[in-house]
mmCIF file of C-alpha atoms in Angstrom:
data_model
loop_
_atom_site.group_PDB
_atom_site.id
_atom_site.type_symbol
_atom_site.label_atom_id
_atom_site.label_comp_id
_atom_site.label_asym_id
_atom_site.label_seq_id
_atom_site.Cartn_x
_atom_site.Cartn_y
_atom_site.Cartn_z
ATOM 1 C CA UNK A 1 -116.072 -158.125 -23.947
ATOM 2 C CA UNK A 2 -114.323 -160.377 -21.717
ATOM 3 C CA UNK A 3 -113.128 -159.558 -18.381
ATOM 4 C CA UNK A 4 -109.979 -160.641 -16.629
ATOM 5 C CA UNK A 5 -108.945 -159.908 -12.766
ATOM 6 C CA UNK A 6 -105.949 -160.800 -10.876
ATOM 7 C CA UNK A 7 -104.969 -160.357 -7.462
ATOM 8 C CA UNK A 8 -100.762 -159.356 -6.883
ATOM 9 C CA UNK A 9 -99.734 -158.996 -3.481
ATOM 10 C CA UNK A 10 -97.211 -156.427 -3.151
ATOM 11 C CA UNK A 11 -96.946 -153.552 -0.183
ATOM 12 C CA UNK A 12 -95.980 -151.390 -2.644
ATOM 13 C CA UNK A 13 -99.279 -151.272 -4.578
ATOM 14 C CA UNK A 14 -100.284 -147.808 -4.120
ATOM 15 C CA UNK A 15 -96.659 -146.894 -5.139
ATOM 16 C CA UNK A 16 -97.131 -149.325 -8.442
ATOM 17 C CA UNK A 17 -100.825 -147.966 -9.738
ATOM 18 C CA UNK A 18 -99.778 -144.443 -9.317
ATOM 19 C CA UNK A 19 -96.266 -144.928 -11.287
ATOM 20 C CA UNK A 20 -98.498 -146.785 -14.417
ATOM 21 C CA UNK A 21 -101.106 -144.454 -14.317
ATOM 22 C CA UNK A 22 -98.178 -141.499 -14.526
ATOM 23 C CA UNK A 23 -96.592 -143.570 -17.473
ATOM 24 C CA UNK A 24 -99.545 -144.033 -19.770
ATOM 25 C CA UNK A 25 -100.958 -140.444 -19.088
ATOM 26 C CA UNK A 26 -99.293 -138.967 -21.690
ATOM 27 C CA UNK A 27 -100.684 -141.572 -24.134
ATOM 28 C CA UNK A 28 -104.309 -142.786 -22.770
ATOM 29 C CA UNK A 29 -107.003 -141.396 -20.927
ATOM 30 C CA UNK A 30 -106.134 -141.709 -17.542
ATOM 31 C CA UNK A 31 -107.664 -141.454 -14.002
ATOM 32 C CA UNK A 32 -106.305 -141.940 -10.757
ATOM 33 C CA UNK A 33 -105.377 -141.752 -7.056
ATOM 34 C CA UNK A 34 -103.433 -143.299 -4.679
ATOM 35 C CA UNK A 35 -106.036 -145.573 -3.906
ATOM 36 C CA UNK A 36 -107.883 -145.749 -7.543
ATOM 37 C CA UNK A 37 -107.231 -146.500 -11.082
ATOM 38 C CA UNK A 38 -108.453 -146.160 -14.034
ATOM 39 C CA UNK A 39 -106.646 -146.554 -17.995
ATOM 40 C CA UNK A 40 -108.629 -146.616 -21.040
ATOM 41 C CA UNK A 41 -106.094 -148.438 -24.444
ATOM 42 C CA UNK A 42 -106.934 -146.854 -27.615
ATOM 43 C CA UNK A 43 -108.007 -150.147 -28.428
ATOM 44 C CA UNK A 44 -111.246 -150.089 -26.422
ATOM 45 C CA UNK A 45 -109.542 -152.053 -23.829
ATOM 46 C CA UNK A 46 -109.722 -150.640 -20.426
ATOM 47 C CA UNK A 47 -107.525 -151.206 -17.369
ATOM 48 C CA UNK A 48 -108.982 -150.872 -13.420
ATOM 49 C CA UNK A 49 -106.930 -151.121 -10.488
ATOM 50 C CA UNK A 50 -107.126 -150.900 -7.070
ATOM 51 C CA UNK A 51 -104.241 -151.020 -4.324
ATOM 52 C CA UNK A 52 -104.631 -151.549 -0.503
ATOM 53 C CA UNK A 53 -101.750 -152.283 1.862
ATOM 54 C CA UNK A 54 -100.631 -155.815 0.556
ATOM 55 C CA UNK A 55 -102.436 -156.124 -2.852
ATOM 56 C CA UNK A 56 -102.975 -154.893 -6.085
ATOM 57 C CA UNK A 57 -106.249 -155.471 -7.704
ATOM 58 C CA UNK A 58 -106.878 -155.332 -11.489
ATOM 59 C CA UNK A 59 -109.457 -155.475 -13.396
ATOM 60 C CA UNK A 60 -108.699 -156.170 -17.234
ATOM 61 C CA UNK A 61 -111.666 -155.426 -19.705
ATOM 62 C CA UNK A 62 -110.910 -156.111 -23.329
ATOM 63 C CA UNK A 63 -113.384 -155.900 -26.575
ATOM 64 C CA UNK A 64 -114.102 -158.747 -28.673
ATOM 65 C CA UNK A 65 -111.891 -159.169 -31.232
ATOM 66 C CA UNK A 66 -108.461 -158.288 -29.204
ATOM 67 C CA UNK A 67 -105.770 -160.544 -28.129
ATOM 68 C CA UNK A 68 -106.356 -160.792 -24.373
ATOM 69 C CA UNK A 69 -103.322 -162.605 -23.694
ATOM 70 C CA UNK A 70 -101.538 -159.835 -25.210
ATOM 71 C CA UNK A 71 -103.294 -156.865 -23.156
ATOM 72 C CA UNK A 72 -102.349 -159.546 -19.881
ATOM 73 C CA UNK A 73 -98.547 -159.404 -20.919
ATOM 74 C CA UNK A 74 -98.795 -155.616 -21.642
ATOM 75 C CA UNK A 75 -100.137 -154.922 -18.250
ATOM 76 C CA UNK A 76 -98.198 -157.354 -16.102
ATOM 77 C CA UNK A 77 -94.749 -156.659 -18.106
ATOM 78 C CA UNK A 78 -95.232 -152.628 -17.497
ATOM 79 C CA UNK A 79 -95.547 -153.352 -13.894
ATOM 80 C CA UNK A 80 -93.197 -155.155 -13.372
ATOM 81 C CA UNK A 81 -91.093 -152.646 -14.690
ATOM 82 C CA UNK A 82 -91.941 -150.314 -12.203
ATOM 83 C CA UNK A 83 -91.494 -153.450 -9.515
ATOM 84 C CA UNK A 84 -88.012 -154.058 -10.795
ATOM 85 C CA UNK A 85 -86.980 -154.999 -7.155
ATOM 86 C CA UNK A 86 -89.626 -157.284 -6.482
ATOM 87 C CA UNK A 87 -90.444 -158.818 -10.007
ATOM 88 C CA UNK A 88 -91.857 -161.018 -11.495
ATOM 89 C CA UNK A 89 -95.218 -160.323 -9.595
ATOM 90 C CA UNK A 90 -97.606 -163.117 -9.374
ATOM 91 C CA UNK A 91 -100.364 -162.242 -11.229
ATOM 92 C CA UNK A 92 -103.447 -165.265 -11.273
ATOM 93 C CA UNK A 93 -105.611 -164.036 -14.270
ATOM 94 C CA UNK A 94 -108.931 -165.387 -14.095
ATOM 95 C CA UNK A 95 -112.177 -164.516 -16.205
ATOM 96 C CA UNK A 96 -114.412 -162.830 -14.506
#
């Protein structure tokens, strides 16, 4: 497995988890609240997130064996969909 975290400011965090989490419900197991986060990939990959009042904080776990560049893109690119007015977001992957 290898773990990736990244640290986006934003004031809108809460606002951001809570619009992905919507989005991939109807595809993924999904868990979350305004606060919270949680989005398993039918890959095995699973996404964690947390939002306060200036950041988002994700937590990127994907097996061995998937592209974890890819699964990166995939979750920065979706939010920054939802952060149209604000995007790109600065996300600073780093293993964990």
């Amino acid at each position: 497995m290898s773990v990736s975290v990244a640290r986006v400011s934003t004031a809108s965090a809460s606002r951001y988890l809570q619009q992905l989490a919507k989005h991939w419900s109807h595809k993924m197991t999904v868990t979350f609240s305004p606060e919270e986060g949680t989005i398993d990939f039918p890959n095995g990959s699973r996404l964690e997130m947390r939002a306060d009042s200036g950041t988002l904080d994700v937590a990127l776990t994907v097996p061995e064996g998937e592209d974890v560049e890819r699964m990166r893109g995939v979750v920065a690119s979706h939010l920054d969909r939802f952060a149209f007015r604000e995007a790109p977001l600065m996300f600073d992957w780093k293993a964990a």
